[in-house]
Coordinates of C-alpha atoms and ligand atoms in Angstrom, one line a residue:
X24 CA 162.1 -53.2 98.1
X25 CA 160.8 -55.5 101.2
X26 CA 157.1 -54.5 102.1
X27 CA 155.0 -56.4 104.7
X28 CA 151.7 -57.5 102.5
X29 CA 149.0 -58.3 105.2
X30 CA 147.7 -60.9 103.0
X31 CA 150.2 -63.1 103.8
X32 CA 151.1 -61.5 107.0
X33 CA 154.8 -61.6 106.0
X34 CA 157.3 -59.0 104.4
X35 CA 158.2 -59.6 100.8
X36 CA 160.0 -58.2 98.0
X37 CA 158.6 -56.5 95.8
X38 CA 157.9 -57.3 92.3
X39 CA 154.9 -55.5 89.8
X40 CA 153.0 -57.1 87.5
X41 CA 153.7 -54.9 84.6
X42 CA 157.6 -54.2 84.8
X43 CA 159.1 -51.5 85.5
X44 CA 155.0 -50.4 86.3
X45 CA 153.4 -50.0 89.6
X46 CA 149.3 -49.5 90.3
X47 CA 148.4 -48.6 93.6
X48 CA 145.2 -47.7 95.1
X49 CA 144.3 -46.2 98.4
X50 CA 141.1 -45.5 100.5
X51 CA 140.2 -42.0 100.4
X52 CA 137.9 -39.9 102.7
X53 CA 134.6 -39.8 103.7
X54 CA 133.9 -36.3 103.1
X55 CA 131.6 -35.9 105.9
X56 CA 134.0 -33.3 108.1
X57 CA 137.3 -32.2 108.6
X58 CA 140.2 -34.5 108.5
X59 CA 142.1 -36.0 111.7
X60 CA 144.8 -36.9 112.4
X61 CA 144.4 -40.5 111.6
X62 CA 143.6 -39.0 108.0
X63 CA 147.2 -36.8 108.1
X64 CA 149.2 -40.3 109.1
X65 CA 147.5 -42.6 106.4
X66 CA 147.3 -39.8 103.4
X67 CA 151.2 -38.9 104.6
X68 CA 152.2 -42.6 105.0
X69 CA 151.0 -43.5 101.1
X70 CA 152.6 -40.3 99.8
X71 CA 156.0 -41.5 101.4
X72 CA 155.1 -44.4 99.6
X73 CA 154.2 -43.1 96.3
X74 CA 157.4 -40.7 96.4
X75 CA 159.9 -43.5 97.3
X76 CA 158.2 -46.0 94.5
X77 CA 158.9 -43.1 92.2
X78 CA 162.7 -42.7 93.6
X79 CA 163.4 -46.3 92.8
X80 CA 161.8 -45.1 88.8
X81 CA 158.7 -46.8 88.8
X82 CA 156.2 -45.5 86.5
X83 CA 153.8 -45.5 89.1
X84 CA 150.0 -44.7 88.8
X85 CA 148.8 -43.7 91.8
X86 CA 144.4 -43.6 92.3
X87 CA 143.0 -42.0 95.8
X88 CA 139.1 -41.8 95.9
X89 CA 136.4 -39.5 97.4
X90 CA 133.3 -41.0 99.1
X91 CA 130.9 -38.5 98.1
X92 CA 128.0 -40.6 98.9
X93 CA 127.2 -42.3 102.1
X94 CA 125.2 -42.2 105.5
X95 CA 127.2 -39.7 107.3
X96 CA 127.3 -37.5 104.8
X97 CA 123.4 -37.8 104.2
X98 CA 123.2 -37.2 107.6
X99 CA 125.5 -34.3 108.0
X100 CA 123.5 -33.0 105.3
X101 CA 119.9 -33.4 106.9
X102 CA 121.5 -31.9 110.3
X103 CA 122.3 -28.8 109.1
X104 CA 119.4 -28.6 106.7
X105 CA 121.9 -28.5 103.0
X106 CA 122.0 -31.0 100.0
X107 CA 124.3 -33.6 100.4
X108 CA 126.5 -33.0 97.6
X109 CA 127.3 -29.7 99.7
X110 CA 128.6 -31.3 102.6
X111 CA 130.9 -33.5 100.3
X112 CA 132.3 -31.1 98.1
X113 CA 133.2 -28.7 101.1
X114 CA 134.9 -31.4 102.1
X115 CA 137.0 -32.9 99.6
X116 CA 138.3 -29.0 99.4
X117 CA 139.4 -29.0 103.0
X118 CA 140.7 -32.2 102.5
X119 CA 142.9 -30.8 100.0
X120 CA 143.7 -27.7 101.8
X121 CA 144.8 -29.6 104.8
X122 CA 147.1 -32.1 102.5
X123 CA 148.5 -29.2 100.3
X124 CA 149.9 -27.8 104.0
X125 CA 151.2 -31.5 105.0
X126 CA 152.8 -31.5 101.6
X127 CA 150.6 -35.0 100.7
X128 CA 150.9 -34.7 96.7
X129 CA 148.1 -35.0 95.0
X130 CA 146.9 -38.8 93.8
X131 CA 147.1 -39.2 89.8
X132 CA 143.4 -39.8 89.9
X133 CA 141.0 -39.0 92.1
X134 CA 137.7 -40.0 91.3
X135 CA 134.9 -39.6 93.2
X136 CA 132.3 -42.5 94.1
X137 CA 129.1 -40.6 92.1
X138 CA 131.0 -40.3 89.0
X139 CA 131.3 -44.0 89.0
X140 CA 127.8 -45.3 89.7
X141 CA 127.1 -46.8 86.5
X142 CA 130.2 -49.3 86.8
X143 CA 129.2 -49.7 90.3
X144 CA 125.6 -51.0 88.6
X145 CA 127.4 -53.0 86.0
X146 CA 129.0 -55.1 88.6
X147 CA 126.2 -55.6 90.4
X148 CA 124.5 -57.0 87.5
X149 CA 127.3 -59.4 86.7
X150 CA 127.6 -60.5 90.6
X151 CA 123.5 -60.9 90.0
X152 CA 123.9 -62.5 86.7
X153 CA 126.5 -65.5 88.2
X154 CA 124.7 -65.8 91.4
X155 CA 127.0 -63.9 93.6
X156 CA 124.8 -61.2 94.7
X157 CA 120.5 -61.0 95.1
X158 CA 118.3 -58.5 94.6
X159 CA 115.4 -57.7 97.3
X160 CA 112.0 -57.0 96.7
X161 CA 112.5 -53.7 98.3
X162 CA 115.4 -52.6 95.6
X163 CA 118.5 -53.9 97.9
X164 CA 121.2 -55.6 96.6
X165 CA 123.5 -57.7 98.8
X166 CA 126.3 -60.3 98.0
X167 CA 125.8 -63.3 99.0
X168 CA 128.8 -64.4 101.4
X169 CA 128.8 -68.1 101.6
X170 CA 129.5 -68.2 97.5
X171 CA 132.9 -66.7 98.3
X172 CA 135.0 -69.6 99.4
X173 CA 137.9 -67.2 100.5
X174 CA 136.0 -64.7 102.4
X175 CA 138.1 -64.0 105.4
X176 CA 141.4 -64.4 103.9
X177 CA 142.7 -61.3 104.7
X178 CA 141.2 -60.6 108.0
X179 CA 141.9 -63.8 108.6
X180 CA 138.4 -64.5 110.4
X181 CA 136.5 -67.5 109.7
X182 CA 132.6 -67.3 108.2
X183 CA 131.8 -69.3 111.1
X184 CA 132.7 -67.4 113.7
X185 CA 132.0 -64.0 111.8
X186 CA 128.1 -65.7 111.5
X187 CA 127.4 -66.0 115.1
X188 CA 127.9 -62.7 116.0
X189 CA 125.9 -60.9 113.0
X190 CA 122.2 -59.9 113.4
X191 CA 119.7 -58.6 110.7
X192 CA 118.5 -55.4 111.3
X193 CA 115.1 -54.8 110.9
X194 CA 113.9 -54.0 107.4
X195 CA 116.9 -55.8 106.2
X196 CA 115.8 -58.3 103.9
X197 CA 119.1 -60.6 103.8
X198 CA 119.5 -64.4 102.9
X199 CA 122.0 -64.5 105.3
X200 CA 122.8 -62.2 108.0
X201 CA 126.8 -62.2 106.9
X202 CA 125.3 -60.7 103.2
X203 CA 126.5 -57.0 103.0
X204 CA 124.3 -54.3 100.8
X205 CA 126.2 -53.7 97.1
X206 CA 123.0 -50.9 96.5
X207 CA 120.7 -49.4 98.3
X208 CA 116.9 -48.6 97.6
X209 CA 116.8 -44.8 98.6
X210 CA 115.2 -43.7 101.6
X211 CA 112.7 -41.0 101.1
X212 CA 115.3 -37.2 101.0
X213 CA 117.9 -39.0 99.7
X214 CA 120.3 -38.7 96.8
X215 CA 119.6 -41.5 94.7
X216 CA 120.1 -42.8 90.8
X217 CA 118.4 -45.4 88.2
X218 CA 119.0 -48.8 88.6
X219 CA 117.4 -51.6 86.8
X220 CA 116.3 -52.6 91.1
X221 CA 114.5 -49.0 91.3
X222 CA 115.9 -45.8 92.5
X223 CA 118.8 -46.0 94.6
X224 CA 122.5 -45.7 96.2
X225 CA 125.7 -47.2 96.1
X226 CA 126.9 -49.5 99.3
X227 CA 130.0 -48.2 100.4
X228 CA 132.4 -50.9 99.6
X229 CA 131.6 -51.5 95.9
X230 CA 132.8 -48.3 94.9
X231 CA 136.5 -49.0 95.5
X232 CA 135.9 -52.0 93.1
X233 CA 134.1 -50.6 90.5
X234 CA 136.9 -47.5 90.6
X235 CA 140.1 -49.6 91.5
X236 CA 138.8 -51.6 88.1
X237 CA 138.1 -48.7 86.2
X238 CA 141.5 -46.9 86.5
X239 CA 144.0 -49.6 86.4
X240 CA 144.2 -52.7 85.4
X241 CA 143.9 -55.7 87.7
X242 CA 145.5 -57.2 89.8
X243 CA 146.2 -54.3 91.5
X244 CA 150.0 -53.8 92.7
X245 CA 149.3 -52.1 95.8
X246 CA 146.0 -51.5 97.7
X247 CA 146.2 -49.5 100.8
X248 CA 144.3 -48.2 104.0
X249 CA 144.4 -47.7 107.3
X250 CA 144.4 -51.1 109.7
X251 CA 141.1 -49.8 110.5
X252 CA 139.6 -50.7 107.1
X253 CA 141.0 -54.3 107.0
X254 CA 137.7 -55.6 107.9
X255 CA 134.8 -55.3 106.4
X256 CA 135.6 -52.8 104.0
X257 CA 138.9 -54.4 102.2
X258 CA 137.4 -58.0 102.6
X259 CA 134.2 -57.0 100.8
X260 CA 136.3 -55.6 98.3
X261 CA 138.3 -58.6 97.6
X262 CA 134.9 -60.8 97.5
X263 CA 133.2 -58.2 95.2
X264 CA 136.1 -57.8 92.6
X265 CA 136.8 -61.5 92.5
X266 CA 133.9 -62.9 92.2
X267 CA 133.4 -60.0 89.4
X268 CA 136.4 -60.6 87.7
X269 CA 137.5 -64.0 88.4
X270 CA 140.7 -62.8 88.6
X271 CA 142.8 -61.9 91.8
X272 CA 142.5 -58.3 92.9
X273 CA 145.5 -57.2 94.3
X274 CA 149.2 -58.4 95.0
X275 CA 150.6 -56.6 97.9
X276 CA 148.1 -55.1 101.0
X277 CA 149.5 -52.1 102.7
X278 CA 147.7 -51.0 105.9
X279 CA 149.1 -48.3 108.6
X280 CA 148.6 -48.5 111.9
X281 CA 145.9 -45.9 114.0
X282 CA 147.0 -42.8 115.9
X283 CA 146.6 -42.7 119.7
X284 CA 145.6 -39.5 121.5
X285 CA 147.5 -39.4 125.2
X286 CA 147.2 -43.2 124.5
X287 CA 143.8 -43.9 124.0
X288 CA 142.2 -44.5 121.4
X289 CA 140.3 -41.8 119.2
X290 CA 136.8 -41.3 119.3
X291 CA 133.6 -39.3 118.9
X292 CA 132.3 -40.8 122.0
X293 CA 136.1 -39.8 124.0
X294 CA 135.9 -36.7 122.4
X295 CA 139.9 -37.1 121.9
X296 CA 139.3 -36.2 118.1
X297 CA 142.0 -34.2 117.4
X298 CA 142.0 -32.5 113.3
X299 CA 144.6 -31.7 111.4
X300 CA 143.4 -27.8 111.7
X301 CA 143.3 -27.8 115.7
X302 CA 147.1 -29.2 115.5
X303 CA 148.4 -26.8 112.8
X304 CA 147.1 -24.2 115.3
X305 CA 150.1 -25.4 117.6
X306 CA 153.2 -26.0 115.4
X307 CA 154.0 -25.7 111.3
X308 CA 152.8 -28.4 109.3
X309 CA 156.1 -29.7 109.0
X310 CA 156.7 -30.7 112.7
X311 CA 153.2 -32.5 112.0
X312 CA 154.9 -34.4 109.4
X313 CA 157.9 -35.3 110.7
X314 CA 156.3 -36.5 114.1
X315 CA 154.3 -38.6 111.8
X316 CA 157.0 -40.0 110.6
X317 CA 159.4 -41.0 113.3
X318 CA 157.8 -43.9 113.8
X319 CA 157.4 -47.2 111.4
X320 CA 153.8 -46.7 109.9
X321 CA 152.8 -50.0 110.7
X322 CA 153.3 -49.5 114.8
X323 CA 150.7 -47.5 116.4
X324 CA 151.4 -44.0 116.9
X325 CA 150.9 -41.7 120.4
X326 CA 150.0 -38.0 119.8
X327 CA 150.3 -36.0 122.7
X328 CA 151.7 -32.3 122.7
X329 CA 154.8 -33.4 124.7
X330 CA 155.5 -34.9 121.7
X331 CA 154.9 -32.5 119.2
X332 CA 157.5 -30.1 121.0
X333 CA 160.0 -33.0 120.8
X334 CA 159.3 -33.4 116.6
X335 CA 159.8 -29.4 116.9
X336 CA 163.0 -29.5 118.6
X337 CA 164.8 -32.3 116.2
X338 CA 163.4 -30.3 112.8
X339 CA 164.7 -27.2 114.1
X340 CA 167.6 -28.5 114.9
X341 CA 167.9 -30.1 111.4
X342 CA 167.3 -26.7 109.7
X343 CA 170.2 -25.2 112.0
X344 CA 172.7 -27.3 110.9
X345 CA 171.6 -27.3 107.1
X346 CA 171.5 -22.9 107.8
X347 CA 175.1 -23.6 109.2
X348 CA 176.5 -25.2 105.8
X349 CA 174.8 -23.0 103.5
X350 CA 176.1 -19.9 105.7
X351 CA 179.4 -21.6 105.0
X352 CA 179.0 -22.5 101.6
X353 CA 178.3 -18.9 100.5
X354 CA 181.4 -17.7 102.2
X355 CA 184.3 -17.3 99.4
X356 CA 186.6 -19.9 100.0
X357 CA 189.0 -18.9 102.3
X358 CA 192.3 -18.0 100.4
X359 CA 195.0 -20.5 102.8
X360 CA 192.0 -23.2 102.0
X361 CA 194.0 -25.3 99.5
X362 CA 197.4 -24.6 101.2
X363 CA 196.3 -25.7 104.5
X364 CA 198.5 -28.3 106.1
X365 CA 195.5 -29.3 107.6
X366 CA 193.4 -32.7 106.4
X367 CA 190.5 -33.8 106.6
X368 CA 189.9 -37.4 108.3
X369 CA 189.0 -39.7 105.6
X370 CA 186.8 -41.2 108.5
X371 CA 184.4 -38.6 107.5
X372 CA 183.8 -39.0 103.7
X373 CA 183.7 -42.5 105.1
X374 CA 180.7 -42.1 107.7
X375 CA 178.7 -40.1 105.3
X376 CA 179.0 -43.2 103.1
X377 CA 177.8 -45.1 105.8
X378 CA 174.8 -43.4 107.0
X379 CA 173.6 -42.8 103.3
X380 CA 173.6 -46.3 102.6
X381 CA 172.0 -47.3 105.8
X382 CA 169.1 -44.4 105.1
X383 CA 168.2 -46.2 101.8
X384 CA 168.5 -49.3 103.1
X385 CA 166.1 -48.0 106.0
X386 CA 163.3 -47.3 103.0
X387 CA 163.9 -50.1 101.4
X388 CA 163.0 -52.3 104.1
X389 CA 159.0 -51.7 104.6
X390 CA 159.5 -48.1 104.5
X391 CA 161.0 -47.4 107.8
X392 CA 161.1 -43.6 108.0
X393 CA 161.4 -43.9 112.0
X394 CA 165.5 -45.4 111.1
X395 CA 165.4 -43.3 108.1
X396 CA 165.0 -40.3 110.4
X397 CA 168.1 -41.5 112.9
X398 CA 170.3 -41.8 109.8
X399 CA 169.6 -38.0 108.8
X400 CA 170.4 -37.6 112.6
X401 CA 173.7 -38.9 112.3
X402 CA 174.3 -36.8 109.2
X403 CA 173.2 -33.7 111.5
X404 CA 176.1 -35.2 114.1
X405 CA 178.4 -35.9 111.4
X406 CA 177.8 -32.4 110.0
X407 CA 177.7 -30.6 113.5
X408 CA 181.6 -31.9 114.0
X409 CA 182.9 -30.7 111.1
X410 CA 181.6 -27.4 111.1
X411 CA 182.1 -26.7 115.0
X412 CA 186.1 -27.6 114.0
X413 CA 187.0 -24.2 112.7
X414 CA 190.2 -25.4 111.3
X415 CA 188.8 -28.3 109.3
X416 CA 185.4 -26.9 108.0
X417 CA 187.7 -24.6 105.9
X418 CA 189.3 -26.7 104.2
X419 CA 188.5 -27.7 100.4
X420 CA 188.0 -31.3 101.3
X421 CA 185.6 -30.0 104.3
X422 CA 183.1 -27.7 101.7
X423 CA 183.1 -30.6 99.0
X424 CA 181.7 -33.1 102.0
X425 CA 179.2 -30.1 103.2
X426 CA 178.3 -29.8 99.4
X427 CA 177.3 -33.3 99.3
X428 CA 175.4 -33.4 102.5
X429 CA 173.6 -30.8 100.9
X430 CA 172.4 -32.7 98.0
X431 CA 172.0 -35.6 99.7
X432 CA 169.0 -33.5 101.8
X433 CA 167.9 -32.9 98.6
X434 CA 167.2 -36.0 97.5
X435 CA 166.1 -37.3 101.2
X436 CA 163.6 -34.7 101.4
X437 CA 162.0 -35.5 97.4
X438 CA 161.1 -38.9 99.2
X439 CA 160.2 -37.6 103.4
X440 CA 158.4 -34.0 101.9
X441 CA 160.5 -32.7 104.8
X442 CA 163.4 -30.3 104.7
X443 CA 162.7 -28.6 101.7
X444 CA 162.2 -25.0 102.7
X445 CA 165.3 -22.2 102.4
X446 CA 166.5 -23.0 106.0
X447 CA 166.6 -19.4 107.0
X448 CA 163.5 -18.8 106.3
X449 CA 161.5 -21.6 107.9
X450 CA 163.7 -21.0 110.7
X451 CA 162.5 -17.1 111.2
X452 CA 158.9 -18.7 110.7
X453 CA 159.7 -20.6 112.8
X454 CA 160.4 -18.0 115.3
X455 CA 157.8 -16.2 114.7
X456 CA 155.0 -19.0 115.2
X457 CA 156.3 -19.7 118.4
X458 CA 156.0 -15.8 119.4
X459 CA 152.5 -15.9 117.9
X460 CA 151.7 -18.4 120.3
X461 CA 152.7 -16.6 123.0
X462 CA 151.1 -13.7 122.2
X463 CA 154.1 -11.4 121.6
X464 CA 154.9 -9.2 118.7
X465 CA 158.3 -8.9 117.3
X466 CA 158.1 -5.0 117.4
X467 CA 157.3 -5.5 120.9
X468 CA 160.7 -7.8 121.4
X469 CA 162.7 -5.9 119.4
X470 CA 162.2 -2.1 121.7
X471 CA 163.1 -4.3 124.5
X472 CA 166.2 -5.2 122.8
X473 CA 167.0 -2.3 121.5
X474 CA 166.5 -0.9 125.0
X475 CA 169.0 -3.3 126.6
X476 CA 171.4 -2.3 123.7
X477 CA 171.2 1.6 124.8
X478 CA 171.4 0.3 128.3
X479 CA 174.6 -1.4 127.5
X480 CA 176.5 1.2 125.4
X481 CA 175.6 3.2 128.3
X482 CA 177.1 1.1 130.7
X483 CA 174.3 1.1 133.0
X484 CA 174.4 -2.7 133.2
X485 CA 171.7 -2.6 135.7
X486 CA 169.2 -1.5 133.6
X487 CA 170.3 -3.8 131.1
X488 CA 170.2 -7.1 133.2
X489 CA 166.3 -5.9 134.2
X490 CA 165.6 -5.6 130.4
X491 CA 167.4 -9.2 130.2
X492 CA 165.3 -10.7 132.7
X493 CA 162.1 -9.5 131.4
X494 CA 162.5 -10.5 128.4
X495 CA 163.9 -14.4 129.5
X496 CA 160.7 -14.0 132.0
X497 CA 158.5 -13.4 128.4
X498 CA 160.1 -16.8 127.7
X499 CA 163.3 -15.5 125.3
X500 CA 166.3 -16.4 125.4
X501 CA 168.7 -14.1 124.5
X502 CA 172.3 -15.1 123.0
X503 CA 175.1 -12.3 123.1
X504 CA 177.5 -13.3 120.2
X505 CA 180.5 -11.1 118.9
X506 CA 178.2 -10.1 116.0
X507 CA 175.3 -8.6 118.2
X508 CA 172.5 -10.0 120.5
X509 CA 169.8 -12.0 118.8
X510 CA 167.0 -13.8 120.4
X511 CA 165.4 -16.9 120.5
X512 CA 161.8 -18.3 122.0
X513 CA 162.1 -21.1 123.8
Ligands
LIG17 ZN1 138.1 -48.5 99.7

């Protein structure tokens, strides 16, 4: 597999430490408040990535975190009046409510930052112990920037230029203004633990060492985030573990790009936030998904409602097609099947060939879902031809081909976490979402129907076209087929 490592700012091929093992380690939540949407992309981008690393029969050990200590949570906490480790917990279970819906597997291990505070201490003693890191007088603990000859190399700033811009705060008792806190002496209402420098709390940065460390062995294979965390948070972790360890920490650096909202970008002060909840209010989580997923996780990504309808369109149209081959498939085949004169093109086995290949190829080169996602299109196409062809889809050749498509969705969708619902029934949910957003009832729709039925056997087509028109006007559209009327929101 190709993946672009930001470290080197190049793609590469992939190649584990440990063969045939992979370790990879992602930056979980802040469990402060609900997730956003820049939360859906990264968790759903890295469980792409976990699934498709497992395709290829890694043995992959895959570690998410919680921060269940920090600033915002403390003062989320003192806002509303609750202990902090209230606030968190609440929201590492929405987080996991939210992902369950998105279909984001769970990590292999997710620990969380204050069940790891005494590693966090025993690094800090060994950064102290070599020189790397200081202790204040007031119980801080910072590391001590200029020992770290490589700091920068992955943001690719220099200490220089980071120096002239950074300003001690007041209170801060720093060396060096580019030192960042590894502990902190607690304030007075906060949480706080033991430490050999007084009573006190984690920075936030040394927990993703002291956890990466503690749950697989270094160097890691794959470290991820979003872009977002490139700087400070991933270069303090590569200063911290390295000088710690003396050893590098990780191989390959995988960062996604940030979500847009109407093209700009999110934030409290726009008050553009959008969560994952106030989206899911407006189409199934697996429109979510797949929008997230046409394009390549690296590019920045536009959210905009206009777009969420597209995303809705292509899945349902995905699901028709895969209804349409299994209504097929579960027809007996017809009896004249075999005898048929009639052939099917080898062009077709052909093109599925073709557009298989070119969908794996798609993930294997730095996981690009968004060409990924055309290939299943052209498998829609290809599948859409053969089945509109009355004469050909009925032929034994034809229902071995649609047999095939089908398990190829299968697998496709083991890796995406998309199309794997009975396509009959996510298309009625479907349906019915839509209606529930209009704030229509199916009992309501139905009457109306059966109405313009009665209307119709009774050859009063005037009545009937009324009963038509209202219910197009409700925003229906209604499709008279030899096997009855049925009806559709638009
Ligand atoms: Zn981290």
């Amino acid at each position: 597999m190709q993946i672009y490592n930001s470290m080197t700012r190049k793609k590469e091929t992939f190649v584990p430490v440990r063969e045939g093992k992979v370790s990879m380690y992602a930056c979980g939540i802040t469990a402060y408040d609900l997730c956003h949407i820049g939360h859906a992309r990264s968790a759903i981008v890295f469980d792409v990535l976990a699934r498709y690393l497992r395709h290829l029969k890694y043995d992959l050990t895959f570690v998410r975190n919680f921060t269940d200590v920090d600033d915002k949570i403390i003062n989320r906490a003192n806002e509303l009046g609750v202990d902090s480790k209230e606030i968190a917990e609440k929201y590492m279970h929405t987080f996991h409510e939210d992902m369950d819906r998105l279909k984001v597997q769970r990590a292999d291990i997710e620990p969380k930052a204050t069940e790891n505070i005494n590693e966090m201490i025993k690094i800090n003693e060994k950064l102290i112990a070599d020189g790397n890191a200081y202790a204040t007088a007031s119980g801080d603990v910072y590391f001590r920037v200029r020992k770290f000859a490589e700091y920068g190399k992955l943001s690719g700033r220099s200490v220089d230029d980071l120096r002239s811009g950074a300003r001690v705060q007041p209170g801060e008792e720093k060396e060096d203004p580019l030192d960042f806190a590894l502990w902190k002496a607690a304030k007075p209402g906060e949480p706080y633990w033991d430490s050999p420098w007084g009573k006190g709390r984690p920075g936030w940065h040394i927990e993703c060492s002291a956890m990466s460390e503690r749950y697989l062995p270094l160097p890691l294979d794959i470290h991820g985030g979003g872009q977002d965390l490139i700087f400070p948070h991933h270069e303090n972790e590569i200063a911290q573990t390295e000088a710690c360890f003396g050893k590098n920490f990780c191989n390959y650096w995988v960062h996604n790009g940030f979500v847009q909202i109407d093209s700009e970008k999110m934030s409290k002060s726009l008050g553009n936030f959008k969560t994952i909840r106030d989206i899911l209010e407006y189409c199934l989580p697996e429109v979510l998904r797949y929008f997230l997923l046409t394009r390549h996780y690296r590019s920045p990504i536009d959210f905009n409602f206009m777009a969420i309808d597209e995303a809705e369109k292509n899945v349902k149209k995905i699901y028709e097609t895969l209804k349409a081959i299994s209504l097929l498939l579960a027809e007996d085949a017809k009896a004249d099947a075999k005898s048929s004169a009639v052939k099917l093109p080898e062009s077709f086995t052909k093109e599925l060939k073709e557009l298989d290949d070119a969908y794996w190829a798609a993930l294997d080169d730095d996981l690009n879902t968004a060409a990924a996602l055309g290939h299943v299109f052209g498998i829609v196409h290809l599948s859409n031809r053969l089945l509109e062809d009355k004469k050909l889809s009925g032929t034994v050749e034809a229902r071995a081909l649609l047999k095939d498509i089908q398990a190829k969705f299968v697998e496709y969708s083991k890796v995406l976490g998309l199309f794997d619902e009975d396509p009959i029934s996510f298309l009625n949910q479907l349906k019915l979402f839509r209606l529930q957003k209009k704030n229509l009832k199916v009992e309501q729709i139905e009457e109306l129907m059966n109405k313009r039925l009665t209307a119709r056997q009774n050859k009063d087509f005037a009545l009937a076209d009324s009963l038509r028109k209202e219910l197009e006007d409700l925003g229906l559209e209604i499709r008279d087929t030899a096997s009855g009327a049925g009806w559709d929101v638009v």
